[in-house]
Amino acid sequence: MAIGFKLITSVVIFAMMPSAHSAIFLIGMNWYWLVLPVVVLALPAMFWYRLMRVRARRRELIRAEWRVDPELDWNPAATHGTMK
């Protein structure tokens, strides 16, 4: 809500006085409102990316430890944990 208000107010101010000086002033006074959405979106994206890397690494380590081919389907509920 606050970001929308800031954006609309800045557009109105710039529409009243369109010049390089007013653009520099508006950017200088509101730069942190431009950075805030980037930070808010980047933190979950970085967490998700790390989670995907950890899961891939875990799969890789399990395959290496048990020497399981990725194509084979492991069935642990079967009588001796047989491979299909």
mmCIF file of N, CA and C in Angstrom:
data_model
loop_
_atom_site.group_PDB
_atom_site.id
_atom_site.type_symbol
_atom_site.label_atom_id
_atom_site.label_comp_id
_atom_site.label_asym_id
_atom_site.label_seq_id
_atom_site.Cartn_x
_atom_site.Cartn_y
_atom_site.Cartn_z
ATOM 1 N N MET A 1 0.823 -1.184 0.000
ATOM 2 C CA MET A 1 0.000 0.000 0.000
ATOM 3 C C MET A 1 0.870 1.251 0.000
ATOM 4 N N ALA A 2 1.875 1.251 0.891
ATOM 5 C CA ALA A 2 2.742 2.432 0.992
ATOM 6 C C ALA A 2 3.571 2.614 -0.279
ATOM 7 N N ILE A 3 3.996 1.487 -0.856
ATOM 8 C CA ILE A 3 4.809 1.583 -2.073
ATOM 9 C C ILE A 3 3.961 2.131 -3.223
ATOM 10 N N GLY A 4 2.714 1.700 -3.303
ATOM 11 C CA GLY A 4 1.817 2.218 -4.340
ATOM 12 C C GLY A 4 1.571 3.709 -4.181
ATOM 13 N N PHE A 5 1.378 4.145 -2.942
ATOM 14 C CA PHE A 5 1.180 5.570 -2.683
ATOM 15 C C PHE A 5 2.417 6.369 -3.080
ATOM 16 N N LYS A 6 3.598 5.848 -2.718
ATOM 17 C CA LYS A 6 4.850 6.530 -3.078
ATOM 18 C C LYS A 6 4.994 6.615 -4.594
ATOM 19 N N LEU A 7 4.673 5.542 -5.280
ATOM 20 C CA LEU A 7 4.808 5.511 -6.733
ATOM 21 C C LEU A 7 3.855 6.505 -7.397
ATOM 22 N N ILE A 8 2.608 6.497 -6.972
ATOM 23 C CA ILE A 8 1.629 7.419 -7.567
ATOM 24 C C ILE A 8 2.007 8.870 -7.284
ATOM 25 N N THR A 9 2.426 9.154 -6.058
ATOM 26 C CA THR A 9 2.836 10.517 -5.706
ATOM 27 C C THR A 9 4.036 10.955 -6.532
ATOM 28 N N SER A 10 4.994 10.063 -6.718
ATOM 29 C CA SER A 10 6.179 10.398 -7.513
ATOM 30 C C SER A 10 5.811 10.664 -8.968
ATOM 31 N N VAL A 11 4.905 9.868 -9.514
ATOM 32 C CA VAL A 11 4.473 10.074 -10.899
ATOM 33 C C VAL A 11 3.757 11.414 -11.037
ATOM 34 N N VAL A 12 2.912 11.753 -10.071
ATOM 35 C CA VAL A 12 2.200 13.038 -10.119
ATOM 36 C C VAL A 12 3.189 14.195 -10.025
ATOM 37 N N ILE A 13 4.155 14.094 -9.116
ATOM 38 C CA ILE A 13 5.164 15.157 -8.981
ATOM 39 C C ILE A 13 5.955 15.302 -10.275
ATOM 40 N N PHE A 14 6.357 14.176 -10.860
ATOM 41 C CA PHE A 14 7.131 14.237 -12.101
ATOM 42 C C PHE A 14 6.275 14.766 -13.253
ATOM 43 N N ALA A 15 4.981 14.454 -13.265
ATOM 44 C CA ALA A 15 4.092 14.961 -14.317
ATOM 45 C C ALA A 15 3.920 16.472 -14.210
ATOM 46 N N MET A 16 3.940 16.992 -12.994
ATOM 47 C CA MET A 16 3.803 18.439 -12.798
ATOM 48 C C MET A 16 5.058 19.193 -13.231
ATOM 49 N N MET A 17 6.219 18.548 -13.026
ATOM 50 C CA MET A 17 7.471 19.222 -13.367
ATOM 51 C C MET A 17 8.447 18.208 -13.975
ATOM 52 N N PRO A 18 8.274 17.850 -15.243
ATOM 53 C CA PRO A 18 9.144 16.845 -15.854
ATOM 54 C C PRO A 18 10.505 17.438 -16.224
ATOM 55 N N SER A 19 11.478 17.151 -15.416
ATOM 56 C CA SER A 19 12.839 17.603 -15.710
ATOM 57 C C SER A 19 13.815 16.592 -15.129
ATOM 58 N N ALA A 20 15.049 16.691 -15.571
ATOM 59 C CA ALA A 20 16.080 15.790 -15.060
ATOM 60 C C ALA A 20 16.301 16.031 -13.571
ATOM 61 N N HIS A 21 16.239 17.278 -13.163
ATOM 62 C CA HIS A 21 16.447 17.606 -11.753
ATOM 63 C C HIS A 21 15.374 16.966 -10.864
ATOM 64 N N SER A 22 14.119 17.024 -11.272
ATOM 65 C CA SER A 22 13.058 16.414 -10.461
ATOM 66 C C SER A 22 13.160 14.887 -10.475
ATOM 67 N N ALA A 23 13.574 14.318 -11.599
ATOM 68 C CA ALA A 23 13.752 12.864 -11.661
ATOM 69 C C ALA A 23 14.865 12.419 -10.721
ATOM 70 N N ILE A 24 15.988 13.138 -10.728
ATOM 71 C CA ILE A 24 17.099 12.808 -9.831
ATOM 72 C C ILE A 24 16.661 12.959 -8.377
ATOM 73 N N PHE A 25 15.925 14.028 -8.088
ATOM 74 C CA PHE A 25 15.439 14.254 -6.730
ATOM 75 C C PHE A 25 14.516 13.121 -6.277
ATOM 76 N N LEU A 26 13.573 12.733 -7.130
ATOM 77 C CA LEU A 26 12.631 11.677 -6.762
ATOM 78 C C LEU A 26 13.331 10.333 -6.573
ATOM 79 N N ILE A 27 14.271 10.028 -7.437
ATOM 80 C CA ILE A 27 15.021 8.774 -7.286
ATOM 81 C C ILE A 27 15.865 8.817 -6.018
ATOM 82 N N GLY A 28 16.489 9.956 -5.755
ATOM 83 C CA GLY A 28 17.300 10.092 -4.547
ATOM 84 C C GLY A 28 16.495 9.976 -3.268
ATOM 85 N N MET A 29 15.272 10.470 -3.283
ATOM 86 C CA MET A 29 14.438 10.421 -2.077
ATOM 87 C C MET A 29 13.724 9.076 -1.906
ATOM 88 N N ASN A 30 13.599 8.298 -2.969
ATOM 89 C CA ASN A 30 12.817 7.055 -2.893
ATOM 90 C C ASN A 30 13.590 5.817 -3.326
ATOM 91 N N TRP A 31 14.905 5.860 -3.371
ATOM 92 C CA TRP A 31 15.669 4.724 -3.888
ATOM 93 C C TRP A 31 15.465 3.459 -3.051
ATOM 94 N N TYR A 32 15.317 3.609 -1.741
ATOM 95 C CA TYR A 32 15.151 2.437 -0.886
ATOM 96 C C TYR A 32 13.816 1.737 -1.129
ATOM 97 N N TRP A 33 12.812 2.460 -1.615
ATOM 98 C CA TRP A 33 11.543 1.831 -1.957
ATOM 99 C C TRP A 33 11.666 1.021 -3.245
ATOM 100 N N LEU A 34 12.674 1.308 -4.047
ATOM 101 C CA LEU A 34 12.923 0.519 -5.250
ATOM 102 C C LEU A 34 13.713 -0.747 -4.918
ATOM 103 N N VAL A 35 14.542 -0.671 -3.867
ATOM 104 C CA VAL A 35 15.378 -1.805 -3.474
ATOM 105 C C VAL A 35 14.598 -2.794 -2.605
ATOM 106 N N LEU A 36 13.662 -2.301 -1.819
ATOM 107 C CA LEU A 36 12.917 -3.146 -0.886
ATOM 108 C C LEU A 36 12.223 -4.340 -1.554
ATOM 109 N N PRO A 37 11.493 -4.180 -2.656
ATOM 110 C CA PRO A 37 10.869 -5.358 -3.286
ATOM 111 C C PRO A 37 11.896 -6.368 -3.804
ATOM 112 N N VAL A 38 13.039 -5.892 -4.251
ATOM 113 C CA VAL A 38 14.082 -6.807 -4.725
ATOM 114 C C VAL A 38 14.569 -7.684 -3.574
ATOM 115 N N VAL A 39 14.813 -7.086 -2.423
ATOM 116 C CA VAL A 39 15.268 -7.843 -1.255
ATOM 117 C C VAL A 39 14.188 -8.812 -0.791
ATOM 118 N N VAL A 40 12.958 -8.355 -0.751
ATOM 119 C CA VAL A 40 11.852 -9.196 -0.284
ATOM 120 C C VAL A 40 11.660 -10.403 -1.204
ATOM 121 N N LEU A 41 11.882 -10.246 -2.486
ATOM 122 C CA LEU A 41 11.737 -11.365 -3.420
ATOM 123 C C LEU A 41 12.996 -12.211 -3.527
ATOM 124 N N ALA A 42 14.154 -11.617 -3.292
ATOM 125 C CA ALA A 42 15.411 -12.343 -3.444
ATOM 126 C C ALA A 42 15.649 -13.332 -2.306
ATOM 127 N N LEU A 43 15.269 -13.005 -1.096
ATOM 128 C CA LEU A 43 15.523 -13.897 0.033
ATOM 129 C C LEU A 43 14.823 -15.249 -0.111
ATOM 130 N N PRO A 44 13.531 -15.310 -0.409
ATOM 131 C CA PRO A 44 12.917 -16.629 -0.624
ATOM 132 C C PRO A 44 13.478 -17.347 -1.857
ATOM 133 N N ALA A 45 13.831 -16.597 -2.874
ATOM 134 C CA ALA A 45 14.396 -17.221 -4.079
ATOM 135 C C ALA A 45 15.741 -17.870 -3.769
ATOM 136 N N MET A 46 16.565 -17.186 -2.974
ATOM 137 C CA MET A 46 17.863 -17.762 -2.595
ATOM 138 C C MET A 46 17.669 -18.997 -1.719
ATOM 139 N N PHE A 47 16.707 -18.977 -0.807
ATOM 140 C CA PHE A 47 16.421 -20.141 0.028
ATOM 141 C C PHE A 47 15.967 -21.318 -0.829
ATOM 142 N N TRP A 48 15.057 -21.066 -1.784
ATOM 143 C CA TRP A 48 14.562 -22.127 -2.654
ATOM 144 C C TRP A 48 15.695 -22.723 -3.490
ATOM 145 N N TYR A 49 16.568 -21.861 -4.028
ATOM 146 C CA TYR A 49 17.690 -22.330 -4.839
ATOM 147 C C TYR A 49 18.620 -23.213 -4.010
ATOM 148 N N ARG A 50 18.909 -22.804 -2.777
ATOM 149 C CA ARG A 50 19.768 -23.600 -1.900
ATOM 150 C C ARG A 50 19.098 -24.930 -1.570
ATOM 151 N N LEU A 51 17.797 -24.923 -1.319
ATOM 152 C CA LEU A 51 17.064 -26.146 -1.025
ATOM 153 C C LEU A 51 17.143 -27.126 -2.195
ATOM 154 N N MET A 52 16.993 -26.642 -3.407
ATOM 155 C CA MET A 52 17.091 -27.513 -4.582
ATOM 156 C C MET A 52 18.501 -28.102 -4.711
ATOM 157 N N ARG A 53 19.525 -27.290 -4.457
ATOM 158 C CA ARG A 53 20.904 -27.782 -4.516
ATOM 159 C C ARG A 53 21.159 -28.847 -3.456
ATOM 160 N N VAL A 54 20.658 -28.640 -2.242
ATOM 161 C CA VAL A 54 20.858 -29.609 -1.158
ATOM 162 C C VAL A 54 20.145 -30.916 -1.473
ATOM 163 N N ARG A 55 18.940 -30.835 -1.995
ATOM 164 C CA ARG A 55 18.206 -32.057 -2.345
ATOM 165 C C ARG A 55 18.904 -32.831 -3.456
ATOM 166 N N ALA A 56 19.414 -32.120 -4.443
ATOM 167 C CA ALA A 56 20.139 -32.791 -5.529
ATOM 168 C C ALA A 56 21.409 -33.449 -4.999
ATOM 169 N N ARG A 57 22.104 -32.750 -4.120
ATOM 170 C CA ARG A 57 23.337 -33.298 -3.538
ATOM 171 C C ARG A 57 23.024 -34.530 -2.691
ATOM 172 N N ARG A 58 21.924 -34.497 -1.949
ATOM 173 C CA ARG A 58 21.529 -35.639 -1.124
ATOM 174 C C ARG A 58 21.241 -36.850 -2.003
ATOM 175 N N ARG A 59 20.492 -36.635 -3.092
ATOM 176 C CA ARG A 59 20.215 -37.736 -4.020
ATOM 177 C C ARG A 59 21.512 -38.317 -4.575
ATOM 178 N N GLU A 60 22.423 -37.431 -4.907
ATOM 179 C CA GLU A 60 23.712 -37.858 -5.457
ATOM 180 C C GLU A 60 24.494 -38.690 -4.440
ATOM 181 N N LEU A 61 24.516 -38.271 -3.186
ATOM 182 C CA LEU A 61 25.239 -39.005 -2.148
ATOM 183 C C LEU A 61 24.601 -40.358 -1.863
ATOM 184 N N ILE A 62 23.287 -40.426 -1.859
ATOM 185 C CA ILE A 62 22.613 -41.711 -1.638
ATOM 186 C C ILE A 62 22.931 -42.670 -2.774
ATOM 187 N N ARG A 63 22.891 -42.176 -4.009
ATOM 188 C CA ARG A 63 23.240 -43.031 -5.157
ATOM 189 C C ARG A 63 24.674 -43.519 -5.058
ATOM 190 N N ALA A 64 25.587 -42.633 -4.653
ATOM 191 C CA ALA A 64 26.991 -43.016 -4.557
ATOM 192 C C ALA A 64 27.208 -44.026 -3.431
ATOM 193 N N GLU A 65 26.514 -43.839 -2.318
ATOM 194 C CA GLU A 65 26.697 -44.735 -1.179
ATOM 195 C C GLU A 65 26.153 -46.126 -1.459
ATOM 196 N N TRP A 66 24.996 -46.207 -2.057
ATOM 197 C CA TRP A 66 24.354 -47.486 -2.294
ATOM 198 C C TRP A 66 24.561 -47.993 -3.718
ATOM 199 N N ARG A 67 25.247 -47.231 -4.521
ATOM 200 C CA ARG A 67 25.517 -47.584 -5.915
ATOM 201 C C ARG A 67 24.227 -47.948 -6.645
ATOM 202 N N VAL A 68 23.263 -47.073 -6.532
ATOM 203 C CA VAL A 68 21.949 -47.279 -7.142
ATOM 204 C C VAL A 68 21.922 -46.546 -8.467
ATOM 205 N N ASP A 69 21.505 -47.245 -9.509
ATOM 206 C CA ASP A 69 21.335 -46.582 -10.797
ATOM 207 C C ASP A 69 20.103 -45.691 -10.734
ATOM 208 N N PRO A 70 20.162 -44.499 -11.318
ATOM 209 C CA PRO A 70 18.994 -43.620 -11.261
ATOM 210 C C PRO A 70 17.766 -44.174 -11.975
ATOM 211 N N GLU A 71 17.966 -45.090 -12.925
ATOM 212 C CA GLU A 71 16.836 -45.637 -13.667
ATOM 213 C C GLU A 71 16.086 -46.694 -12.866
ATOM 214 N N LEU A 72 16.768 -47.354 -11.919
ATOM 215 C CA LEU A 72 16.135 -48.428 -11.163
ATOM 216 C C LEU A 72 15.205 -47.852 -10.106
ATOM 217 N N ASP A 73 14.122 -48.564 -9.864
ATOM 218 C CA ASP A 73 13.147 -48.120 -8.873
ATOM 219 C C ASP A 73 13.343 -48.930 -7.602
ATOM 220 N N TRP A 74 13.729 -48.289 -6.528
ATOM 221 C CA TRP A 74 13.961 -48.966 -5.260
ATOM 222 C C TRP A 74 12.629 -49.175 -4.566
ATOM 223 N N ASN A 75 12.361 -50.405 -4.169
ATOM 224 C CA ASN A 75 11.100 -50.740 -3.519
ATOM 225 C C ASN A 75 11.399 -51.255 -2.115
ATOM 226 N N PRO A 76 11.485 -50.381 -1.099
ATOM 227 C CA PRO A 76 11.842 -50.818 0.245
ATOM 228 C C PRO A 76 10.737 -51.628 0.927
ATOM 229 N N ALA A 77 9.496 -51.584 0.437
ATOM 230 C CA ALA A 77 8.404 -52.324 1.060
ATOM 231 C C ALA A 77 8.409 -53.796 0.650
ATOM 232 N N ALA A 78 9.205 -54.136 -0.318
ATOM 233 C CA ALA A 78 9.249 -55.521 -0.782
ATOM 234 C C ALA A 78 9.998 -56.381 0.239
ATOM 235 N N THR A 79 9.953 -57.701 0.045
ATOM 236 C CA THR A 79 10.537 -58.611 1.031
ATOM 237 C C THR A 79 12.018 -58.393 1.248
ATOM 238 N N HIS A 80 12.869 -58.182 0.634
ATOM 239 C CA HIS A 80 14.241 -57.893 0.994
ATOM 240 C C HIS A 80 14.674 -56.581 0.355
ATOM 241 N N GLY A 81 13.767 -55.705 0.135
ATOM 242 C CA GLY A 81 14.123 -54.447 -0.506
ATOM 243 C C GLY A 81 14.643 -54.680 -1.911
ATOM 244 N N THR A 82 13.894 -55.403 -2.716
ATOM 245 C CA THR A 82 14.371 -55.793 -4.045
ATOM 246 C C THR A 82 14.324 -54.640 -5.031
ATOM 247 N N MET A 83 15.144 -54.754 -6.052
ATOM 248 C CA MET A 83 15.141 -53.799 -7.156
ATOM 249 C C MET A 83 14.247 -54.356 -8.244
ATOM 250 N N LYS A 84 13.439 -53.509 -8.820
ATOM 251 C CA LYS A 84 12.576 -53.939 -9.927
ATOM 252 C C LYS A 84 13.301 -53.759 -11.228
#
